[in-house]
Every structure is written in structure tokens, then in C-alpha cells.
Short mmCIF file of C-alpha atoms and ligand atoms in Angstrom, two decimals:
data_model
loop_
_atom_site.label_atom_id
_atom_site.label_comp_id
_atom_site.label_asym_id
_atom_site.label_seq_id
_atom_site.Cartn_x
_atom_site.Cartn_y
_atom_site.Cartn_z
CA UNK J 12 113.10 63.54 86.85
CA UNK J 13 110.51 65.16 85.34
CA UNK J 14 109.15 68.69 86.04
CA UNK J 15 105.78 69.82 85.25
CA UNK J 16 104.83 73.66 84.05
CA UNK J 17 103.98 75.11 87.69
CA UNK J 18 101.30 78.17 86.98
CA UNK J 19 101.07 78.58 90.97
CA UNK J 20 100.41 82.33 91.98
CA UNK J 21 103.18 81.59 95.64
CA UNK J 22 104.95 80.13 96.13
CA UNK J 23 105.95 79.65 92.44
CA UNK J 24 108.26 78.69 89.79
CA UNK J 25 111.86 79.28 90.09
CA UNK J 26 114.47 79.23 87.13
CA UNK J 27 115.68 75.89 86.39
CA UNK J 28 119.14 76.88 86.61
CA UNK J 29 118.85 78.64 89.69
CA UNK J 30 117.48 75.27 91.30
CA UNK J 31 120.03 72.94 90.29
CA UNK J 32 122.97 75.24 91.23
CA UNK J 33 121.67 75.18 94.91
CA UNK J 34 121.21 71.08 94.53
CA UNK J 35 125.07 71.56 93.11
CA UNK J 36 125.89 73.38 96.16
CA UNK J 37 123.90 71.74 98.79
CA UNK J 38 126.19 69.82 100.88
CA UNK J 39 129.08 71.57 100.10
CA UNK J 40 129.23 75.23 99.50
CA UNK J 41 132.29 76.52 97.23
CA UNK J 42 134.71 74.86 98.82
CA UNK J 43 133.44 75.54 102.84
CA UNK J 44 132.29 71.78 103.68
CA UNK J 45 128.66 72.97 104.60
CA UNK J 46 125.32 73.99 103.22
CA UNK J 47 124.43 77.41 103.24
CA UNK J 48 121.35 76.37 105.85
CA UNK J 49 124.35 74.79 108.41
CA UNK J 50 126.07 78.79 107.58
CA UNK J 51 126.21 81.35 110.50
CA UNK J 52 125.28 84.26 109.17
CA UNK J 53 127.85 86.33 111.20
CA UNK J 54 130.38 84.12 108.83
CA UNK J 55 132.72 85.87 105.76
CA UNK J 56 131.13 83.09 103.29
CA UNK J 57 127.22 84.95 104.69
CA UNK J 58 128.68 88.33 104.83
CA UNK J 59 129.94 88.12 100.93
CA UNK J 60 126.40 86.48 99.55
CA UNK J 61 123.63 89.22 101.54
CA UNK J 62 126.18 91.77 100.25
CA UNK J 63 126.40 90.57 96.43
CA UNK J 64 122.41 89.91 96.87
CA UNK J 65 121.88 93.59 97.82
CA UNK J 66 124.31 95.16 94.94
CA UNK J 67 122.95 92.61 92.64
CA UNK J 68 119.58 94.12 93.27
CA UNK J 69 120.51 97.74 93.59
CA UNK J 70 121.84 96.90 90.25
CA UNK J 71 118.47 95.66 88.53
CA UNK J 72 116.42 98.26 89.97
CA UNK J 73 118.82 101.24 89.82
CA UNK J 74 118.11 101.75 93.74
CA UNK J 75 119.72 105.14 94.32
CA UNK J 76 122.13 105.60 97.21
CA UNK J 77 119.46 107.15 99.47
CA UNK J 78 117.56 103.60 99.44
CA UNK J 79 118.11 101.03 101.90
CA UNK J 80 117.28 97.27 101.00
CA UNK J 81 116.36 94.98 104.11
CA UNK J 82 116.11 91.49 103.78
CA UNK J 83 113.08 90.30 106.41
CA UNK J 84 110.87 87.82 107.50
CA UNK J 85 107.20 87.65 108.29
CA UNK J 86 106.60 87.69 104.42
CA UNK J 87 104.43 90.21 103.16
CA UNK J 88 101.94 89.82 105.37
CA UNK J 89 104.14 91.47 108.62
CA UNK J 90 104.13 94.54 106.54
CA UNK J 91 100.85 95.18 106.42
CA UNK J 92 101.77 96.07 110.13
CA UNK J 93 104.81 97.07 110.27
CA UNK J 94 103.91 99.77 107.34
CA UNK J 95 101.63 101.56 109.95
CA UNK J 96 103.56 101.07 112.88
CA UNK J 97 106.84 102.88 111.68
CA UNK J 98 105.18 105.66 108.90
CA UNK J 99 101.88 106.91 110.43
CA UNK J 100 103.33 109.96 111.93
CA UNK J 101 100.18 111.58 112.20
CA UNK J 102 98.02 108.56 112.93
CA UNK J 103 96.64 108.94 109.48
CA UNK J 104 97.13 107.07 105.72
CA UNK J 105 94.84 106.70 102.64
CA UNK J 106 94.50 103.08 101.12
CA UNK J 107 93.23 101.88 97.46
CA UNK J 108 91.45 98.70 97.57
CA UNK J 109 91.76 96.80 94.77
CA UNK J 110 91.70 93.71 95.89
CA UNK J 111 92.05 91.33 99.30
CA UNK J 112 95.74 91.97 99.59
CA UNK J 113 95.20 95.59 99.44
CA UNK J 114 92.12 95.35 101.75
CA UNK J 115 94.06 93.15 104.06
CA UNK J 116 96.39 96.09 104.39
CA UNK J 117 94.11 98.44 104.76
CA UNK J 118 91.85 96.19 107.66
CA UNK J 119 95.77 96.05 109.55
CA UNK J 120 96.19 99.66 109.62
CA UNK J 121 93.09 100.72 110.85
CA UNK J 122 93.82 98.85 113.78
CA UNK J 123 96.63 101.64 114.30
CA UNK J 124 95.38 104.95 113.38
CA UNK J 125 92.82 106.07 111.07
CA UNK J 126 93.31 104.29 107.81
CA UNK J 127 90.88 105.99 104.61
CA UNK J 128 89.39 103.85 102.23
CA UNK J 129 89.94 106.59 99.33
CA UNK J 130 88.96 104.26 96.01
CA UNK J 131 88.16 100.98 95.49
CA UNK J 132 87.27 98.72 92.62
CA UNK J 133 84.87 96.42 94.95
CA UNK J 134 82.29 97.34 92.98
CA UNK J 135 82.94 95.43 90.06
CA UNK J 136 84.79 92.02 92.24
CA UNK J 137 87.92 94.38 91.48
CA UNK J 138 88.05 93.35 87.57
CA UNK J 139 89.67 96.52 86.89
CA UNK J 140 92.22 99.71 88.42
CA UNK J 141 90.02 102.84 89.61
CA UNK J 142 90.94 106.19 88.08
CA UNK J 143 93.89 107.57 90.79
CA UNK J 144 94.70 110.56 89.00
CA UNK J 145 92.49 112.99 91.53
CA UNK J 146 91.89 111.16 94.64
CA UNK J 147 90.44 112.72 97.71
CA UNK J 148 94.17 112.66 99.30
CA UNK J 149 93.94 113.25 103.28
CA UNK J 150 95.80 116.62 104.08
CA UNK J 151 97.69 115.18 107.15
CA UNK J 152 98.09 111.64 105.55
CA UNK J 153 101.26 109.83 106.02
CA UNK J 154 101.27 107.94 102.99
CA UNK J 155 99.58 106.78 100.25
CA UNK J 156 99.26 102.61 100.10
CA UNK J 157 98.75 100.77 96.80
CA UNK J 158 99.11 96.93 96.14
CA UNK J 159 100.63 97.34 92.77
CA UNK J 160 99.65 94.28 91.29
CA UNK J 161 96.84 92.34 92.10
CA UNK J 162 97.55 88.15 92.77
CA UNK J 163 94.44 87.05 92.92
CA UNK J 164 92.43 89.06 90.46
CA UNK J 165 94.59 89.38 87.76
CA UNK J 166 95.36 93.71 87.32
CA UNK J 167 97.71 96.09 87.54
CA UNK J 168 98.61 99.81 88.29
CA UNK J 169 99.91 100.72 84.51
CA UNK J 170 100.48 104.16 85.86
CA UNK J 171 100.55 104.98 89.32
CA UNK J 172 98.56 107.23 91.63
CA UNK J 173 98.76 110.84 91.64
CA UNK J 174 99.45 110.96 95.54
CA UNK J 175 99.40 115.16 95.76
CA UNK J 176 102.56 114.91 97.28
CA UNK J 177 102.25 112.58 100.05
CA UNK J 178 104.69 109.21 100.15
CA UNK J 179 103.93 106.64 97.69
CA UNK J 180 103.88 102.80 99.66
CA UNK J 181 103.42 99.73 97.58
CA UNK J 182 103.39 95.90 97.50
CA UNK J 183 104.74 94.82 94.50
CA UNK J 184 105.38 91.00 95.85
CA UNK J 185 103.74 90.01 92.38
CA UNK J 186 105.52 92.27 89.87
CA UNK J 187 108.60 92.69 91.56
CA UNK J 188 111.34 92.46 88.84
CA UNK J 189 109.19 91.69 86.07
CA UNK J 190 109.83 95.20 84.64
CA UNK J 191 112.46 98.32 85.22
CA UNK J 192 110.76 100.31 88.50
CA UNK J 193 111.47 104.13 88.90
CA UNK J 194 111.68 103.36 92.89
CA UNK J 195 112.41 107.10 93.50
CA UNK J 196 108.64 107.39 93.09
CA UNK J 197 107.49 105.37 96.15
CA UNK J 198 108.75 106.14 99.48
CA UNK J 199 108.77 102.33 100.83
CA UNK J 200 107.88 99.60 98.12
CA UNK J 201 107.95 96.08 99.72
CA UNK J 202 107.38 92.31 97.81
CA UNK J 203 107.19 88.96 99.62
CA UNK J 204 109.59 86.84 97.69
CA UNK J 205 107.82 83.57 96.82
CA UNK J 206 105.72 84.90 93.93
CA UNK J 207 109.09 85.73 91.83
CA UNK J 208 111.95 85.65 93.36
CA UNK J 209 112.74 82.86 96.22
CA UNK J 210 111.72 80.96 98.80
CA UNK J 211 108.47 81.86 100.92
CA UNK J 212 109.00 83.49 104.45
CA UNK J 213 111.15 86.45 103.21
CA UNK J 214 110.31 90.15 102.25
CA UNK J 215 112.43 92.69 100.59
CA UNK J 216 111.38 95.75 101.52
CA UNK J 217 113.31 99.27 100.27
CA UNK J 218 112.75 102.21 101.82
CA UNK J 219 114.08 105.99 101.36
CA UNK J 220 116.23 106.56 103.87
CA UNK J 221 114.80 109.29 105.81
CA UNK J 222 111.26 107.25 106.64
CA UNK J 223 113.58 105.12 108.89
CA UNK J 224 113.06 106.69 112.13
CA UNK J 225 113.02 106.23 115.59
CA UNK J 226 109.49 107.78 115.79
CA UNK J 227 107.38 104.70 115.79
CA UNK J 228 104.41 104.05 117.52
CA UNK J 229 104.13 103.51 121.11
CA UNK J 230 104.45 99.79 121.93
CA UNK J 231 106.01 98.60 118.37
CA UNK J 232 108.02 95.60 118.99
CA UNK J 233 112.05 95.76 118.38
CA UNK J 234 112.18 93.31 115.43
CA UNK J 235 109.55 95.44 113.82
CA UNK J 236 111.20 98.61 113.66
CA UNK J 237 113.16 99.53 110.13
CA UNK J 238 115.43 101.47 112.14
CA UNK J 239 116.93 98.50 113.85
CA UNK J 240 116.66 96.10 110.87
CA UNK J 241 118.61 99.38 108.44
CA UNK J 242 121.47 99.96 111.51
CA UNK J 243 122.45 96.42 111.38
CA UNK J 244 122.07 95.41 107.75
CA UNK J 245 119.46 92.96 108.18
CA UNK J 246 121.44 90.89 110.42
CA UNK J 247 119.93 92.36 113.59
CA UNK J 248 119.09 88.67 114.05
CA UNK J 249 119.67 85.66 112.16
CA UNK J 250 118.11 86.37 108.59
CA UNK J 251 115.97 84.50 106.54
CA UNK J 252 119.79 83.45 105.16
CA UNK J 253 118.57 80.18 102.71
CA UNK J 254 116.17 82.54 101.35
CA UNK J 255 118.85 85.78 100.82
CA UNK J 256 120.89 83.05 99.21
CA UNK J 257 118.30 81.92 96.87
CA UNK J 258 117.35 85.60 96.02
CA UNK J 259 120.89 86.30 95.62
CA UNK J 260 121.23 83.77 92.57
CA UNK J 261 118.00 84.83 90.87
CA UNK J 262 118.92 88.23 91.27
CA UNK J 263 122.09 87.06 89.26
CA UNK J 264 120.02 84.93 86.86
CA UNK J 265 118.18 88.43 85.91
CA UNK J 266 120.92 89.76 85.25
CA UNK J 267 122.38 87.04 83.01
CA UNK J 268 119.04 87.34 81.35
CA UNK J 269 119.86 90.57 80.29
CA UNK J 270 118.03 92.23 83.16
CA UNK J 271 114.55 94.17 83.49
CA UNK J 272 114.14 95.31 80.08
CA UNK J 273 114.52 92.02 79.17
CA UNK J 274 112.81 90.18 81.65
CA UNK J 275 109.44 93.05 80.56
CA UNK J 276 110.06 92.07 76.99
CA UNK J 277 109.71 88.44 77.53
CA UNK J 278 106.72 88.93 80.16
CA UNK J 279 104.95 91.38 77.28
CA UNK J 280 105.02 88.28 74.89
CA UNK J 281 104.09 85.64 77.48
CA UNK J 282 101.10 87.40 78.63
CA UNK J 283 99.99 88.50 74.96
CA UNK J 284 100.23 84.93 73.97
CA UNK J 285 97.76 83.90 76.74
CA UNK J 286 95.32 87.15 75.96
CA UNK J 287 95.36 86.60 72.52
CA UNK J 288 93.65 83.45 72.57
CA UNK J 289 91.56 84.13 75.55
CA UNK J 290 90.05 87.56 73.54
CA UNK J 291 89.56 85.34 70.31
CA UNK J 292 88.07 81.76 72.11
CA UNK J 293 84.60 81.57 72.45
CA UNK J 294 84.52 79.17 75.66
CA UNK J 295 87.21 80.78 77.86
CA UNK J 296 87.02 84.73 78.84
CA UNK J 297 89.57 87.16 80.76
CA UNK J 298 87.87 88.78 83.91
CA UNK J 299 89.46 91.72 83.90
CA UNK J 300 89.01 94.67 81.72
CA UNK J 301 91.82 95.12 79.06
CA UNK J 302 93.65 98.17 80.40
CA UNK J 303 94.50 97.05 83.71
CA UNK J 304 95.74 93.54 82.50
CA UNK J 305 98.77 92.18 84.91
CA UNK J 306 101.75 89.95 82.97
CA UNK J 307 101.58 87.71 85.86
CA UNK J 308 98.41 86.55 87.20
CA UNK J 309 95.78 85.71 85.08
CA UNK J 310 92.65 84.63 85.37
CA UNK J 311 90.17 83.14 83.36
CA UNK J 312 86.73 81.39 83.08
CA UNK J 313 84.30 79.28 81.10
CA UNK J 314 81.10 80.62 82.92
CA UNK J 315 80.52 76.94 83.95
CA UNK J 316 82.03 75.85 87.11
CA UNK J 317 81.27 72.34 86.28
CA UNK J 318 83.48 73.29 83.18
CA UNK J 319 86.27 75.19 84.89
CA UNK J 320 86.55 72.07 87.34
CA UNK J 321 86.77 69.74 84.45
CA UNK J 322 89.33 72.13 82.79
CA UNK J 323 91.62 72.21 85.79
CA UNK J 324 91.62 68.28 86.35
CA UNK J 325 92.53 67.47 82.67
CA UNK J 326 94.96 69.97 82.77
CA UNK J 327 97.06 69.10 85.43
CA UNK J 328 96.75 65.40 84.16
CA UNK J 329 98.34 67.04 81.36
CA UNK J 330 101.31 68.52 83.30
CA UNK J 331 99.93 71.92 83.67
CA UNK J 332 99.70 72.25 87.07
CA UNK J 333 98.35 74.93 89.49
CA UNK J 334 95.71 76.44 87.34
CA UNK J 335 92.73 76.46 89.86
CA UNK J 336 91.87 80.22 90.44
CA UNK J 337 92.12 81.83 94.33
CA UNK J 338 89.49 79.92 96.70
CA UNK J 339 86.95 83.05 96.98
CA UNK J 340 87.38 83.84 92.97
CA UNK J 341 87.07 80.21 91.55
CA UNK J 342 87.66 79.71 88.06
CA UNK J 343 91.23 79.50 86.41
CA UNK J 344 94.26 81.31 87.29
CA UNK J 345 97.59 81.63 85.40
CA UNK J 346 100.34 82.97 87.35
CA UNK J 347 103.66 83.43 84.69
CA UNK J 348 106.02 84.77 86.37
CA UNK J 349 109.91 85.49 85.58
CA UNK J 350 110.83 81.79 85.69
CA UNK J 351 107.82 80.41 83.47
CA UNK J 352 109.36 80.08 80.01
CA UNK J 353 107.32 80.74 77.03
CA UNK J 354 106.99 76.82 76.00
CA UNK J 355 105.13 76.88 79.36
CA UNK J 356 102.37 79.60 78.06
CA UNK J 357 102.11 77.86 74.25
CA UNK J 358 101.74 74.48 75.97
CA UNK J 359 98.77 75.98 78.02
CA UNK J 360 96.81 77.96 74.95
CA UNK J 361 97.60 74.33 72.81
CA UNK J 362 95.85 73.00 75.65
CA UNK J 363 92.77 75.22 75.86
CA UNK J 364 92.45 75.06 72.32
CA UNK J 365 91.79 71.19 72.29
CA UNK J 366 90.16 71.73 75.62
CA UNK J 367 87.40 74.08 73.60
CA UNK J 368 87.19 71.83 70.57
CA UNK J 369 86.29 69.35 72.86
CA UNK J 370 83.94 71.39 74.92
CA UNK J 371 82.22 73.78 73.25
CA UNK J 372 78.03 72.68 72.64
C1 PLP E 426 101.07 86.63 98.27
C2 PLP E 426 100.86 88.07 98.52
C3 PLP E 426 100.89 88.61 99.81
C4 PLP E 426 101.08 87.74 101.05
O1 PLP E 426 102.34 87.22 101.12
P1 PLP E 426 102.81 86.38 102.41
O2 PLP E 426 104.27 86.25 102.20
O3 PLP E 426 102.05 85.10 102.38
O4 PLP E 426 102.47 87.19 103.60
C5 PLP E 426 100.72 89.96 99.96
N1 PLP E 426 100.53 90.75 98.90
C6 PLP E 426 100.50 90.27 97.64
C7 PLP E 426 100.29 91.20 96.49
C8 PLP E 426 100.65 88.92 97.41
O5 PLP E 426 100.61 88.44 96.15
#
């Protein structure tokens, strides 16, 4: 067996250990003669593993008691929905764009009520954050909707939005537990699991308890209300249980780790490792200005797409794998999340350093 450094931005690396304790338990969990996949999930051996999952993250994040956690499916994507369908009260929310997730989002809303455009960083192919401290809030808006971290181009919120009151909502499916999170600032925050956490399919989505409400709009389909999914602790119908499972254990590998502080610490030196040489090289360049710099994604170019293409194959003949940047960005793209150790990043910059020696006219 041999595994390769995985920079994928989702689904993505997973900790090692995490991996081969589920091949350790696969066809036989604890003791029970089954797999957690052949599990009901109305069963005591279920019940115990969502509940240890949800106090293992309550734990990490310091979720206070006025929080619920729901385990979903539809990824991240059925949020972009079911965001509008259960919060705009008033038919109204403001959106950032700062990027396609966040303009995805935005597009989904509008087919709901009237969704605002109130910044966006378009202007610039979304290299950087906009300035959020005095945006043109809508009086009667419901919420306030920010994708926290950007996937595909590489920045993040490194403070977040003054929202002049109104409800903070974010999608943090690619920083989600890669630092300590105040949640009491946001009123729902919401991350697909496959960038770094678990298996793809699944969103976690926690949301201050008095948002949950029967008050939806007219016409919103029963498995897309939070009401119904909070009432029966996720288990409203059968849950995305392999993936809750999987969570579960990484959520306890976090912890082992030390937990968020940690985890930031080690994600600080990754990523600075990675900048470092991409601020000093003279072929490769960052495309995103330095202030808004995420510790996950990020991407990179030589200016030559003949060169970037020639970079990408020779890498992953090199066991780097993954590093082609998003289809509409092109270029490079390192995603390092949780799971990618640091001998992963040092193998990459030893790599780009040859790569340059080699390249450079
Ligand atoms: C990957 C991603 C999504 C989409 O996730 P799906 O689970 O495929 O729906 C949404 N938002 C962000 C920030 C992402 O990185």
C-alpha cells in the first residue's frame, strides 16, 4: 500500500488513523457482528455514536446550549435552499459574493425572495475579501450570508462582517475546524463535510435555537424544514449514518490532536510554509492578496498555462496529487486541510523548487 499526498479541495484527505480504524472496524463493529453501513440507525450501537459525534463537536467548538447541531444530507449545496426557505421571514436577505459558492447561494435565494447583492469582490476574479465593516445592510433583512472561506479562490473572512445587527449565516464547509469559532456570532453556520471532516453527501449545520421555526415558506418540503430535522435529532429519517460515523472519529481525532488551537497552530505553519516560498520564487505567484490568505486552499500560478499544465503532470508523477486549480480558475490549487501533515506541504515546496530550477528561462 502506498498513499500519495492528496491536495484535493473535496472530497479530501482524511487522517490516516481515522481511515484504518474504520478498515479495523468494517465487518465487525465492536463486538456487534456488522458494519456500521448494515446498522439501523434506530439501533443503541447508532444512538451512542450520533450522540458522542454531537458532544464531541459541541466540545471542539464550545457550541453553547442554545445551539442545535443537525447532521444532514444534500451536502452544502441543499443549503443554499434550505437557508432561504426556513430564515427569510420578510422575504428579504443581503449576500457577499466572494466567490461561486457564495454567488451560488446568492443565485438560490433570489429564487425565493429578494436576495441583495451588497459587496462583492468580482471585480478583481475575487483575489481578495471586500471591506464589510459598513455595508449597506437592508433594514428588513433576515440575515446576513457570507461563505467564510473561499474553495476555489483561495481567501478568507479574517474578521467577519459588521452585520448592524441582523443574523450572521455562513458556509464554513472549507474552514470548518481548522481554527476555534466564536459560533455565538452567526445565527446558522453550516459546512459540507468532505472538505475536512468526512465523507461527501453530509452537512453539519448549527443553528441558534430560536431560528428553528415553523414559519417557513409556503410550499417548503418536510425534509427541508430545521424544525423537523431539530425535533427528531436528525433521525427524522435514516441519516447520512456512515458519514456521522466517520465525522464522529475525526471529531475525536481533533481532539486527540489537542483540539482547535492546535489544529490553527499547525494550519498557521502549513500554510506559511507554502507562502513563504511562493512570495520569494520568481516562477510561481499567490493570486490572492496577502491579507485575505485562507490556510486551506491555495492557489497558485506560473503565468504560463503551458507551464502550469506541465507542473501539474510532473507533480502528480511525483505523488503529489490533486494540484490542478478549479476548472473556471485554471492554474494550481493546494487544498491542506486538517488531515494534510506538514511532510505533505515540504514535499510540495521541495518540489516547486526543483520544478523552478528546472523551468525558469
Ligand atoms: C464544496 C463547497 C460547497 C459545495 O458542497 P457540496 O457538498 O458539493 O454541495 C459549498 N460551499 C463551499 C464553500 C464549498 O467548498
Amino acid at each position: 500500500m502506498s498513499r500519495v499526498y492528496n491536495f484535493s479541495a473535496g472530497p479530501a484527505v482524511l487522517p490516516e488513523e481515522v481511515l484504518k480504524e474504520a478498515a479495523d472496524e468494517m465487518l465487525d463493529y465492536r463486538g456487534c457482528g456488522m458494519s456500521v453501513m448494515e446498522m439501523s440507525h434506530r439501533s443503541k450501537m447508532f444512538e451512542t455514536i450520533i450522540t458522542e459525534a454531537e458532544q464531541d463537536l459541541r466540545d471542539l467548538l464550545a457550541i453553547p446550549d442554545n445551539y442545535r447541531v443537525l447532521f444532514l444530507q444534500g451536502g452544502a449545496s441543499l443549503q443554499f435552499s434550505m437557508i432561504p426557505m426556513n430564515l427569510m421571514k420578510n422575504g428579504v436577505a443581503d449576500y457577499i459574493i466572494t466567490g461561486q459558492w457564495a454567488n451560488k447561494a446568492y443565485k438560490e435565494a433570489c429564487i425565493y425572495g429578494k436576495a441583495n447583492a451588497i459587496a462583492s469582490s468580482a471585480d478583481k476574479t475575487y483575489s481578495y475579501i471586500p471591506d464589510c465593516s459598513d455595508l449597506p445592510v437592508s433594514e428588513d433583512a433576515d440575515y446576513v450570508y457570507i461563505c467564510e472561506n473561499n474553495t476555489i479562490y483561495g481567501t478568507k473572512y479574517k474578521t467577519l462582517p459588521n452585520t448592524k445587527g441582523k443574523t450572521l449565516v455562513a458556509d464554513v464547509s472549507s474552514c470548518f475546524l481548522s481554527e476555534p469559532m466564536d459560533v455565538t456570532r452567526y445565527g446558522l453556520v453550516y459546512g459540507g463535510v468532505q472538505k475536512n471532516i468526512g465523507p461527501a453527501g453530509m452537512v453539519i449545520v448549527i443553528i441558534r435555537e430560536d431560528l428553528i421555526t415553523e414559519d417557513t415558506l409556503p410550499g417548503t418540503p418536510t425534509m427541508m424544514k430545521y424544525k423537523i430535522h431539530a425535533d427528531a435529532k436528525s433521525l427524522y429519517n435514516t441519516p447520512p449514518a456512515y458519514g456521522v460515523y466517520i465525522c464522529g472519529k475525526v471529531f475525536k481525532w481533533l481532539k486527540a490532536m489537542g483540539g482547535l488551537e492546535v489544529m490553527q497552530q499547525r494550519n498557521i505553519e502549513k500554510a506559511k510554509i507554502l507562502y513563504d516560498f511562493l512570495d520569494a520564487s520568481k516562477l510561481f505567484h499567490g493570486t490572492v492578496v496577502k491579507e485575505d490568505r485562507s490556510l486551506m486552499n491555495v492557489p497558485f500560478v506560473t503565468g504560463d498555462a503551458a507551464l502550469d499544465a506541465k507542473f501539474v503532470a510532473e507533480s502528480k508523477a511525483a505523488g503529489l496529487e490533486n494540484l490542478k486549480g478549479h476548472r473556471t480558475v485554471g492554474g494550481m490549487r493546494a487544498s491542506i486541510y486538517n488531515a494534510m501533515p506538514i511532510e505533505g506541504v515540504r514535499a510540495l515546496v521541495e518540489f516547486m523548487e526543483k520544478f523552478e530550477k528546472e523551468n525558469l528561462k
